[in-house]
Amino acid sequence: MTDAAIKAMIHLLDDSDQEVVSMVEQQIRTLGPSIIPVLESEWETESLNPILQSKIENLIHDFQWQSVKTRLQVWKESGGMDLLEGMWILATYRYPDYSYEQLKLEMDQLYYEVWPQMREELHPMDQVKVLNTVMFEQLKFGPNSKNFHAANNSFINNVLSSKKGNPISLCVIYMWIAQKLGLPIYGVNLPNLFVLTYKQNGLQFYINVFNKGLIFNRIDIDNYIAQLNLTSNEIYYNPCSNLEIIRRVIRNLMMAYEKAGEQEYKDELTELIELLD
């Protein structure tokens, strides 16, 4: 269908006959996300028609939302091997123009900040300290303590631009760089806190990225679990999957939108949790 024909259909969304409007909307929806550029162009030209603009906005959102769900389903079914891709898919929920190539470029730039300073002969804890120095002292990444529950703390594009985030988003960035450097560092799903673990050849310790990469041990986790009056569980000590990480990021977003009173976003994200389950 030509752009002119699509534009003609879009203008029929403002028809006085609701049956016509319904039929046209159904037809537009069959065209899929590829018509989003045409919809955006028409939205810009209809500044004097807020009703039509609103209908166009709803169509654009629905197309973009369907794209997010489709991408995440494909990501899950392919094994969820690329954590960065999963984080990018979640970012496109609110930032649909953000590209994976842009994200990869930004992450690669961080890696090249760390790589020249890393030495293979260093003890693993000293390697972690080098990474801490670059991340938190040179690049100035840190926790967003003032606005901890903000949704932007879970969108990796915002965290990269502001250098502020929540525990899991900071851990994802830190872990990706560490693994690209060849360090066996993985995510650990603690209650109320997401941390990292170095685990290889009988050596295991933990890293609290939200606290400038503080290194701690299993006994510290024992004490933390005891303070929360929880029963000890092996999941609190061992690496978790990328799928579990993405689930937790979504739950953080759901909580953020609930606190902000944006129930419609929370409801949509509930669909993503169900899709991943």
PDB file of C-alpha atoms in Angstrom:
ATOM      1  CA  MET A   1       0.000   0.000   0.000  1.00  0.00           C
ATOM      2  CA  THR A   2       1.335   3.450  -0.914  1.00  0.00           C
ATOM      3  CA  ASP A   3       2.016   6.155   1.662  1.00  0.00           C
ATOM      4  CA  ALA A   4      -0.743   8.258   0.074  1.00  0.00           C
ATOM      5  CA  ALA A   5      -3.273   5.454   0.559  1.00  0.00           C
ATOM      6  CA  ILE A   6      -2.165   4.977   4.177  1.00  0.00           C
ATOM      7  CA  LYS A   7      -2.482   8.706   4.849  1.00  0.00           C
ATOM      8  CA  ALA A   8      -5.996   8.699   3.388  1.00  0.00           C
ATOM      9  CA  MET A   9      -6.917   5.864   5.745  1.00  0.00           C
ATOM     10  CA  ILE A  10      -5.425   7.709   8.712  1.00  0.00           C
ATOM     11  CA  HIS A  11      -7.640  10.727   8.034  1.00  0.00           C
ATOM     12  CA  LEU A  12     -10.697   8.478   8.052  1.00  0.00           C
ATOM     13  CA  LEU A  13      -9.995   7.789  11.734  1.00  0.00           C
ATOM     14  CA  ASP A  14     -11.694  11.121  12.369  1.00  0.00           C
ATOM     15  CA  ASP A  15     -14.828  10.165  10.404  1.00  0.00           C
ATOM     16  CA  SER A  16     -18.190  10.803  12.039  1.00  0.00           C
ATOM     17  CA  ASP A  17     -19.301   7.244  11.279  1.00  0.00           C
ATOM     18  CA  GLN A  18     -17.892   5.027  14.038  1.00  0.00           C
ATOM     19  CA  GLU A  19     -18.340   1.926  11.934  1.00  0.00           C
ATOM     20  CA  VAL A  20     -16.068   3.430   9.286  1.00  0.00           C
ATOM     21  CA  VAL A  21     -13.548   4.406  11.970  1.00  0.00           C
ATOM     22  CA  SER A  22     -13.535   0.864  13.370  1.00  0.00           C
ATOM     23  CA  MET A  23     -13.053  -0.751   9.957  1.00  0.00           C
ATOM     24  CA  VAL A  24     -10.266   1.664   9.011  1.00  0.00           C
ATOM     25  CA  GLU A  25      -8.444   1.131  12.305  1.00  0.00           C
ATOM     26  CA  GLN A  26      -8.572  -2.638  11.844  1.00  0.00           C
ATOM     27  CA  GLN A  27      -7.177  -2.266   8.337  1.00  0.00           C
ATOM     28  CA  ILE A  28      -4.353  -0.007   9.544  1.00  0.00           C
ATOM     29  CA  ARG A  29      -3.422  -2.494  12.265  1.00  0.00           C
ATOM     30  CA  THR A  30      -2.995  -5.245   9.675  1.00  0.00           C
ATOM     31  CA  LEU A  31      -0.214  -3.205   8.060  1.00  0.00           C
ATOM     32  CA  GLY A  32       2.067  -3.662  11.076  1.00  0.00           C
ATOM     33  CA  PRO A  33       4.906  -1.570  12.574  1.00  0.00           C
ATOM     34  CA  SER A  34       6.389  -0.755   9.158  1.00  0.00           C
ATOM     35  CA  ILE A  35       3.923   2.128   8.812  1.00  0.00           C
ATOM     36  CA  ILE A  36       5.072   3.866  12.014  1.00  0.00           C
ATOM     37  CA  PRO A  37       7.084   6.509  10.055  1.00  0.00           C
ATOM     38  CA  VAL A  38       3.938   7.452   8.113  1.00  0.00           C
ATOM     39  CA  LEU A  39       1.923   7.627  11.336  1.00  0.00           C
ATOM     40  CA  GLU A  40       4.564   9.838  12.954  1.00  0.00           C
ATOM     41  CA  SER A  41       4.608  12.142   9.944  1.00  0.00           C
ATOM     42  CA  GLU A  42       0.834  12.518  10.023  1.00  0.00           C
ATOM     43  CA  TRP A  43       0.872  13.097  13.780  1.00  0.00           C
ATOM     44  CA  GLU A  44       3.186  16.086  13.238  1.00  0.00           C
ATOM     45  CA  THR A  45       0.886  17.610  10.601  1.00  0.00           C
ATOM     46  CA  GLU A  46      -2.276  17.228  12.688  1.00  0.00           C
ATOM     47  CA  SER A  47      -1.416  19.644  15.479  1.00  0.00           C
ATOM     48  CA  LEU A  48      -4.854  21.301  15.177  1.00  0.00           C
ATOM     49  CA  ASN A  49      -6.714  18.015  15.505  1.00  0.00           C
ATOM     50  CA  PRO A  50      -5.988  16.615  18.994  1.00  0.00           C
ATOM     51  CA  ILE A  51      -8.527  13.794  18.610  1.00  0.00           C
ATOM     52  CA  LEU A  52      -6.842  12.441  15.483  1.00  0.00           C
ATOM     53  CA  GLN A  53      -3.432  12.950  17.077  1.00  0.00           C
ATOM     54  CA  SER A  54      -4.526  10.878  20.073  1.00  0.00           C
ATOM     55  CA  LYS A  55      -5.706   8.032  17.832  1.00  0.00           C
ATOM     56  CA  ILE A  56      -2.439   8.089  15.910  1.00  0.00           C
ATOM     57  CA  GLU A  57      -0.486   8.043  19.208  1.00  0.00           C
ATOM     58  CA  ASN A  58      -2.419   4.965  20.325  1.00  0.00           C
ATOM     59  CA  LEU A  59      -1.677   3.165  17.070  1.00  0.00           C
ATOM     60  CA  ILE A  60       2.029   4.006  17.253  1.00  0.00           C
ATOM     61  CA  HIS A  61       2.232   2.824  20.856  1.00  0.00           C
ATOM     62  CA  ASP A  62       0.420  -0.414  20.086  1.00  0.00           C
ATOM     63  CA  PHE A  63       2.721  -1.169  17.145  1.00  0.00           C
ATOM     64  CA  GLN A  64       5.813  -0.418  19.230  1.00  0.00           C
ATOM     65  CA  TRP A  65       4.492  -2.460  22.143  1.00  0.00           C
ATOM     66  CA  GLN A  66       3.894  -5.434  19.868  1.00  0.00           C
ATOM     67  CA  SER A  67       7.459  -5.116  18.565  1.00  0.00           C
ATOM     68  CA  VAL A  68       8.838  -5.213  22.127  1.00  0.00           C
ATOM     69  CA  LYS A  69       6.853  -8.354  22.928  1.00  0.00           C
ATOM     70  CA  THR A  70       7.879 -10.055  19.698  1.00  0.00           C
ATOM     71  CA  ARG A  71      11.566  -9.218  20.193  1.00  0.00           C
ATOM     72  CA  LEU A  72      11.527 -10.434  23.790  1.00  0.00           C
ATOM     73  CA  GLN A  73       9.783 -13.667  22.822  1.00  0.00           C
ATOM     74  CA  VAL A  74      12.399 -14.333  20.133  1.00  0.00           C
ATOM     75  CA  TRP A  75      15.184 -13.457  22.598  1.00  0.00           C
ATOM     76  CA  LYS A  76      13.820 -15.905  25.168  1.00  0.00           C
ATOM     77  CA  GLU A  77      13.303 -18.719  22.655  1.00  0.00           C
ATOM     78  CA  SER A  78      16.839 -18.271  21.334  1.00  0.00           C
ATOM     79  CA  GLY A  79      18.161 -18.968  24.835  1.00  0.00           C
ATOM     80  CA  GLY A  80      18.579 -15.397  26.098  1.00  0.00           C
ATOM     81  CA  MET A  81      22.322 -15.651  25.564  1.00  0.00           C
ATOM     82  CA  ASP A  82      22.914 -11.952  24.873  1.00  0.00           C
ATOM     83  CA  LEU A  83      22.040 -10.050  28.063  1.00  0.00           C
ATOM     84  CA  LEU A  84      22.794  -6.737  26.384  1.00  0.00           C
ATOM     85  CA  GLU A  85      20.179  -7.487  23.739  1.00  0.00           C
ATOM     86  CA  GLY A  86      17.618  -8.193  26.459  1.00  0.00           C
ATOM     87  CA  MET A  87      18.371  -4.857  28.124  1.00  0.00           C
ATOM     88  CA  TRP A  88      18.117  -3.098  24.765  1.00  0.00           C
ATOM     89  CA  ILE A  89      14.693  -4.645  24.102  1.00  0.00           C
ATOM     90  CA  LEU A  90      13.430  -3.328  27.448  1.00  0.00           C
ATOM     91  CA  ALA A  91      14.847   0.125  26.675  1.00  0.00           C
ATOM     92  CA  THR A  92      12.884   0.240  23.402  1.00  0.00           C
ATOM     93  CA  TYR A  93       9.686  -0.043  25.445  1.00  0.00           C
ATOM     94  CA  ARG A  94       9.977   3.677  26.209  1.00  0.00           C
ATOM     95  CA  TYR A  95      12.717   4.644  23.749  1.00  0.00           C
ATOM     96  CA  PRO A  96      11.729   2.925  20.485  1.00  0.00           C
ATOM     97  CA  ASP A  97      14.298   4.787  18.387  1.00  0.00           C
ATOM     98  CA  TYR A  98      17.212   3.537  20.502  1.00  0.00           C
ATOM     99  CA  SER A  99      19.194   1.058  18.425  1.00  0.00           C
ATOM    100  CA  TYR A 100      21.134  -2.002  19.526  1.00  0.00           C
ATOM    101  CA  GLU A 101      24.077  -0.749  17.471  1.00  0.00           C
ATOM    102  CA  GLN A 102      24.116   2.483  19.487  1.00  0.00           C
ATOM    103  CA  LEU A 103      24.036   0.554  22.757  1.00  0.00           C
ATOM    104  CA  LYS A 104      26.829  -1.751  21.636  1.00  0.00           C
ATOM    105  CA  LEU A 105      28.956   1.229  20.603  1.00  0.00           C
ATOM    106  CA  GLU A 106      28.502   2.888  24.005  1.00  0.00           C
ATOM    107  CA  MET A 107      29.371  -0.323  25.846  1.00  0.00           C
ATOM    108  CA  ASP A 108      32.420  -0.959  23.674  1.00  0.00           C
ATOM    109  CA  GLN A 109      33.676   2.529  24.497  1.00  0.00           C
ATOM    110  CA  LEU A 110      33.463   1.707  28.221  1.00  0.00           C
ATOM    111  CA  TYR A 111      35.357  -1.530  27.638  1.00  0.00           C
ATOM    112  CA  TYR A 112      38.161   0.351  25.878  1.00  0.00           C
ATOM    113  CA  GLU A 113      38.448   2.641  28.897  1.00  0.00           C
ATOM    114  CA  VAL A 114      39.138  -0.354  31.155  1.00  0.00           C
ATOM    115  CA  TRP A 115      41.067  -2.725  28.880  1.00  0.00           C
ATOM    116  CA  PRO A 116      44.421  -0.824  28.750  1.00  0.00           C
ATOM    117  CA  GLN A 117      44.600  -0.766  32.552  1.00  0.00           C
ATOM    118  CA  MET A 118      43.863  -4.475  33.136  1.00  0.00           C
ATOM    119  CA  ARG A 119      46.714  -6.939  33.724  1.00  0.00           C
ATOM    120  CA  GLU A 120      46.286 -10.702  33.421  1.00  0.00           C
ATOM    121  CA  GLU A 121      48.947 -11.405  36.054  1.00  0.00           C
ATOM    122  CA  LEU A 122      46.971  -9.590  38.759  1.00  0.00           C
ATOM    123  CA  HIS A 123      45.069 -11.537  41.397  1.00  0.00           C
ATOM    124  CA  PRO A 124      41.315 -11.621  40.583  1.00  0.00           C
ATOM    125  CA  MET A 125      40.518  -9.303  43.501  1.00  0.00           C
ATOM    126  CA  ASP A 126      43.094  -6.821  42.234  1.00  0.00           C
ATOM    127  CA  GLN A 127      41.606  -7.065  38.739  1.00  0.00           C
ATOM    128  CA  VAL A 128      38.231  -6.204  40.241  1.00  0.00           C
ATOM    129  CA  LYS A 129      39.816  -3.241  42.033  1.00  0.00           C
ATOM    130  CA  VAL A 130      41.173  -1.972  38.704  1.00  0.00           C
ATOM    131  CA  LEU A 131      37.695  -2.226  37.197  1.00  0.00           C
ATOM    132  CA  ASN A 132      36.269  -0.438  40.257  1.00  0.00           C
ATOM    133  CA  THR A 133      38.741   2.410  39.861  1.00  0.00           C
ATOM    134  CA  VAL A 134      37.832   2.973  36.225  1.00  0.00           C
ATOM    135  CA  MET A 135      34.059   2.586  36.685  1.00  0.00           C
ATOM    136  CA  PHE A 136      33.547   4.602  39.845  1.00  0.00           C
ATOM    137  CA  GLU A 137      36.477   7.019  40.048  1.00  0.00           C
ATOM    138  CA  GLN A 138      37.347   7.747  36.433  1.00  0.00           C
ATOM    139  CA  LEU A 139      34.010   7.249  34.656  1.00  0.00           C
ATOM    140  CA  LYS A 140      31.960   8.368  37.697  1.00  0.00           C
ATOM    141  CA  PHE A 141      29.273   5.678  37.600  1.00  0.00           C
ATOM    142  CA  GLY A 142      27.291   5.439  40.820  1.00  0.00           C
ATOM    143  CA  PRO A 143      23.940   4.786  42.508  1.00  0.00           C
ATOM    144  CA  ASN A 144      20.926   6.999  41.967  1.00  0.00           C
ATOM    145  CA  SER A 145      20.214   7.193  45.684  1.00  0.00           C
ATOM    146  CA  LYS A 146      18.154  10.399  45.447  1.00  0.00           C
ATOM    147  CA  ASN A 147      15.614   8.872  43.072  1.00  0.00           C
ATOM    148  CA  PHE A 148      16.116   5.159  43.656  1.00  0.00           C
ATOM    149  CA  HIS A 149      12.718   3.963  42.385  1.00  0.00           C
ATOM    150  CA  ALA A 150      12.653   5.991  39.156  1.00  0.00           C
ATOM    151  CA  ALA A 151      11.913   3.952  36.034  1.00  0.00           C
ATOM    152  CA  ASN A 152      14.873   5.512  34.224  1.00  0.00           C
ATOM    153  CA  ASN A 153      17.217   3.617  36.564  1.00  0.00           C
ATOM    154  CA  SER A 154      16.214   0.420  34.748  1.00  0.00           C
ATOM    155  CA  PHE A 155      16.643   1.655  31.171  1.00  0.00           C
ATOM    156  CA  ILE A 156      20.237   1.037  30.173  1.00  0.00           C
ATOM    157  CA  ASN A 157      20.386   3.987  27.745  1.00  0.00           C
ATOM    158  CA  ASN A 158      19.515   6.389  30.572  1.00  0.00           C
ATOM    159  CA  VAL A 159      21.998   4.788  32.945  1.00  0.00           C
ATOM    160  CA  LEU A 160      24.763   5.117  30.362  1.00  0.00           C
ATOM    161  CA  SER A 161      23.985   8.787  29.734  1.00  0.00           C
ATOM    162  CA  SER A 162      23.433   9.822  33.375  1.00  0.00           C
ATOM    163  CA  LYS A 163      25.930   7.314  34.878  1.00  0.00           C
ATOM    164  CA  LYS A 164      23.390   6.775  37.647  1.00  0.00           C
ATOM    165  CA  GLY A 165      21.317   3.649  38.140  1.00  0.00           C
ATOM    166  CA  ASN A 166      19.935   1.008  40.461  1.00  0.00           C
ATOM    167  CA  PRO A 167      21.860  -2.103  41.599  1.00  0.00           C
ATOM    168  CA  ILE A 168      20.865  -4.350  38.716  1.00  0.00           C
ATOM    169  CA  SER A 169      21.418  -1.869  35.886  1.00  0.00           C
ATOM    170  CA  LEU A 170      24.856  -0.935  37.218  1.00  0.00           C
ATOM    171  CA  CYS A 171      25.654  -4.633  37.665  1.00  0.00           C
ATOM    172  CA  VAL A 172      24.691  -5.415  34.066  1.00  0.00           C
ATOM    173  CA  ILE A 173      27.058  -2.766  32.714  1.00  0.00           C
ATOM    174  CA  TYR A 174      29.863  -3.811  35.089  1.00  0.00           C
ATOM    175  CA  MET A 175      29.362  -7.523  34.373  1.00  0.00           C
ATOM    176  CA  TRP A 176      29.322  -7.065  30.597  1.00  0.00           C
ATOM    177  CA  ILE A 177      32.645  -5.213  30.705  1.00  0.00           C
ATOM    178  CA  ALA A 178      34.136  -7.780  33.095  1.00  0.00           C
ATOM    179  CA  GLN A 179      33.113 -10.716  30.922  1.00  0.00           C
ATOM    180  CA  LYS A 180      34.448  -9.022  27.793  1.00  0.00           C
ATOM    181  CA  LEU A 181      37.737  -8.740  29.690  1.00  0.00           C
ATOM    182  CA  GLY A 182      37.586 -12.498  30.312  1.00  0.00           C
ATOM    183  CA  LEU A 183      36.664 -12.293  34.000  1.00  0.00           C
ATOM    184  CA  PRO A 184      34.230 -14.983  35.269  1.00  0.00           C
ATOM    185  CA  ILE A 185      31.832 -12.517  36.882  1.00  0.00           C
ATOM    186  CA  TYR A 186      28.093 -13.203  37.020  1.00  0.00           C
ATOM    187  CA  GLY A 187      24.880 -11.871  38.527  1.00  0.00           C
ATOM    188  CA  VAL A 188      23.474 -13.059  41.866  1.00  0.00           C
ATOM    189  CA  ASN A 189      19.813 -12.627  42.815  1.00  0.00           C
ATOM    190  CA  LEU A 190      19.853 -11.524  46.457  1.00  0.00           C
ATOM    191  CA  PRO A 191      16.596 -10.373  48.086  1.00  0.00           C
ATOM    192  CA  ASN A 192      16.274  -6.573  47.792  1.00  0.00           C
ATOM    193  CA  LEU A 193      19.752  -6.308  46.299  1.00  0.00           C
ATOM    194  CA  PHE A 194      21.428  -7.482  43.110  1.00  0.00           C
ATOM    195  CA  VAL A 195      25.160  -8.231  43.321  1.00  0.00           C
ATOM    196  CA  LEU A 196      27.883  -9.963  41.322  1.00  0.00           C
ATOM    197  CA  THR A 197      30.122 -12.928  42.016  1.00  0.00           C
ATOM    198  CA  TYR A 198      33.564 -13.914  40.779  1.00  0.00           C
ATOM    199  CA  LYS A 199      33.538 -17.701  40.520  1.00  0.00           C
ATOM    200  CA  GLN A 200      36.265 -19.872  39.012  1.00  0.00           C
ATOM    201  CA  ASN A 201      38.565 -22.736  40.015  1.00  0.00           C
ATOM    202  CA  GLY A 202      37.410 -22.868  43.625  1.00  0.00           C
ATOM    203  CA  LEU A 203      37.735 -19.123  44.157  1.00  0.00           C
ATOM    204  CA  GLN A 204      34.518 -17.220  44.820  1.00  0.00           C
ATOM    205  CA  PHE A 205      33.854 -13.779  46.203  1.00  0.00           C
ATOM    206  CA  TYR A 206      31.145 -11.171  45.736  1.00  0.00           C
ATOM    207  CA  ILE A 207      30.983  -7.590  44.448  1.00  0.00           C
ATOM    208  CA  ASN A 208      28.487  -4.934  45.523  1.00  0.00           C
ATOM    209  CA  VAL A 209      28.443  -2.671  42.477  1.00  0.00           C
ATOM    210  CA  PHE A 210      25.879  -0.378  44.122  1.00  0.00           C
ATOM    211  CA  ASN A 211      28.533   0.327  46.779  1.00  0.00           C
ATOM    212  CA  LYS A 212      31.436   1.172  44.443  1.00  0.00           C
ATOM    213  CA  GLY A 213      32.391  -2.452  43.863  1.00  0.00           C
ATOM    214  CA  LEU A 214      32.828  -3.405  47.523  1.00  0.00           C
ATOM    215  CA  ILE A 215      34.216  -6.954  47.766  1.00  0.00           C
ATOM    216  CA  PHE A 216      32.625  -9.290  50.320  1.00  0.00           C
ATOM    217  CA  ASN A 217      32.283 -13.018  51.042  1.00  0.00           C
ATOM    218  CA  ARG A 218      29.768 -15.790  51.692  1.00  0.00           C
ATOM    219  CA  ILE A 219      29.652 -15.093  55.429  1.00  0.00           C
ATOM    220  CA  ASP A 220      28.485 -11.552  54.658  1.00  0.00           C
ATOM    221  CA  ILE A 221      25.615 -13.027  52.633  1.00  0.00           C
ATOM    222  CA  ASP A 222      24.790 -15.372  55.522  1.00  0.00           C
ATOM    223  CA  ASN A 223      24.527 -12.363  57.831  1.00  0.00           C
ATOM    224  CA  TYR A 224      22.474 -10.401  55.302  1.00  0.00           C
ATOM    225  CA  ILE A 225      19.972 -13.262  54.891  1.00  0.00           C
ATOM    226  CA  ALA A 226      19.748 -13.668  58.668  1.00  0.00           C
ATOM    227  CA  GLN A 227      18.981  -9.955  59.103  1.00  0.00           C
ATOM    228  CA  LEU A 228      16.085 -10.356  56.669  1.00  0.00           C
ATOM    229  CA  ASN A 229      14.825 -13.388  58.626  1.00  0.00           C
ATOM    230  CA  LEU A 230      14.961 -15.522  55.493  1.00  0.00           C
ATOM    231  CA  THR A 231      15.860 -19.157  55.060  1.00  0.00           C
ATOM    232  CA  SER A 232      19.182 -19.711  53.346  1.00  0.00           C
ATOM    233  CA  ASN A 233      18.919 -20.723  49.688  1.00  0.00           C
ATOM    234  CA  GLU A 234      21.610 -21.586  47.147  1.00  0.00           C
ATOM    235  CA  ILE A 235      20.199 -19.039  44.691  1.00  0.00           C
ATOM    236  CA  TYR A 236      21.488 -16.327  47.068  1.00  0.00           C
ATOM    237  CA  TYR A 237      25.072 -17.479  46.517  1.00  0.00           C
ATOM    238  CA  ASN A 238      25.348 -18.657  42.917  1.00  0.00           C
ATOM    239  CA  PRO A 239      25.108 -17.117  39.438  1.00  0.00           C
ATOM    240  CA  CYS A 240      21.668 -16.567  37.952  1.00  0.00           C
ATOM    241  CA  SER A 241      20.615 -16.706  34.299  1.00  0.00           C
ATOM    242  CA  ASN A 242      20.157 -13.802  31.898  1.00  0.00           C
ATOM    243  CA  LEU A 243      16.457 -14.616  31.853  1.00  0.00           C
ATOM    244  CA  GLU A 244      16.266 -14.136  35.617  1.00  0.00           C
ATOM    245  CA  ILE A 245      18.103 -10.820  35.307  1.00  0.00           C
ATOM    246  CA  ILE A 246      15.664  -9.509  32.714  1.00  0.00           C
ATOM    247  CA  ARG A 247      12.724 -10.680  34.824  1.00  0.00           C
ATOM    248  CA  ARG A 248      14.085  -8.733  37.770  1.00  0.00           C
ATOM    249  CA  VAL A 249      14.605  -5.599  35.675  1.00  0.00           C
ATOM    250  CA  ILE A 250      10.965  -5.820  34.554  1.00  0.00           C
ATOM    251  CA  ARG A 251       9.780  -6.207  38.152  1.00  0.00           C
ATOM    252  CA  ASN A 252      11.793  -3.123  39.108  1.00  0.00           C
ATOM    253  CA  LEU A 253      10.066  -1.214  36.299  1.00  0.00           C
ATOM    254  CA  MET A 254       6.658  -2.444  37.440  1.00  0.00           C
ATOM    255  CA  MET A 255       7.369  -1.181  40.952  1.00  0.00           C
ATOM    256  CA  ALA A 256       8.601   2.156  39.601  1.00  0.00           C
ATOM    257  CA  TYR A 257       5.462   2.732  37.555  1.00  0.00           C
ATOM    258  CA  GLU A 258       3.224   1.628  40.413  1.00  0.00           C
ATOM    259  CA  LYS A 259       4.873   4.146  42.738  1.00  0.00           C
ATOM    260  CA  ALA A 260       4.493   6.831  40.045  1.00  0.00           C
ATOM    261  CA  GLY A 261       0.791   6.010  39.630  1.00  0.00           C
ATOM    262  CA  GLU A 262       1.254   4.949  35.997  1.00  0.00           C
ATOM    263  CA  GLN A 263      -0.823   1.787  36.159  1.00  0.00           C
ATOM    264  CA  GLU A 264      -1.107   1.359  32.387  1.00  0.00           C
ATOM    265  CA  TYR A 265       2.640   0.829  32.083  1.00  0.00           C
ATOM    266  CA  LYS A 266       2.659  -1.609  34.984  1.00  0.00           C
ATOM    267  CA  ASP A 267      -0.143  -3.616  33.363  1.00  0.00           C
ATOM    268  CA  GLU A 268       1.748  -3.855  30.080  1.00  0.00           C
ATOM    269  CA  LEU A 269       4.929  -4.973  31.814  1.00  0.00           C
ATOM    270  CA  THR A 270       2.941  -7.668  33.592  1.00  0.00           C
ATOM    271  CA  GLU A 271       2.427  -9.139  30.119  1.00  0.00           C
ATOM    272  CA  LEU A 272       6.198  -9.278  29.630  1.00  0.00           C
ATOM    273  CA  ILE A 273       6.676 -11.137  32.922  1.00  0.00           C
ATOM    274  CA  GLU A 274       4.034 -13.658  31.849  1.00  0.00           C
ATOM    275  CA  LEU A 275       5.710 -13.980  28.457  1.00  0.00           C
ATOM    276  CA  LEU A 276       9.049 -14.804  30.086  1.00  0.00           C
ATOM    277  CA  ASP A 277       7.473 -17.230  32.567  1.00  0.00           C
TER     278      ASP A 277
END
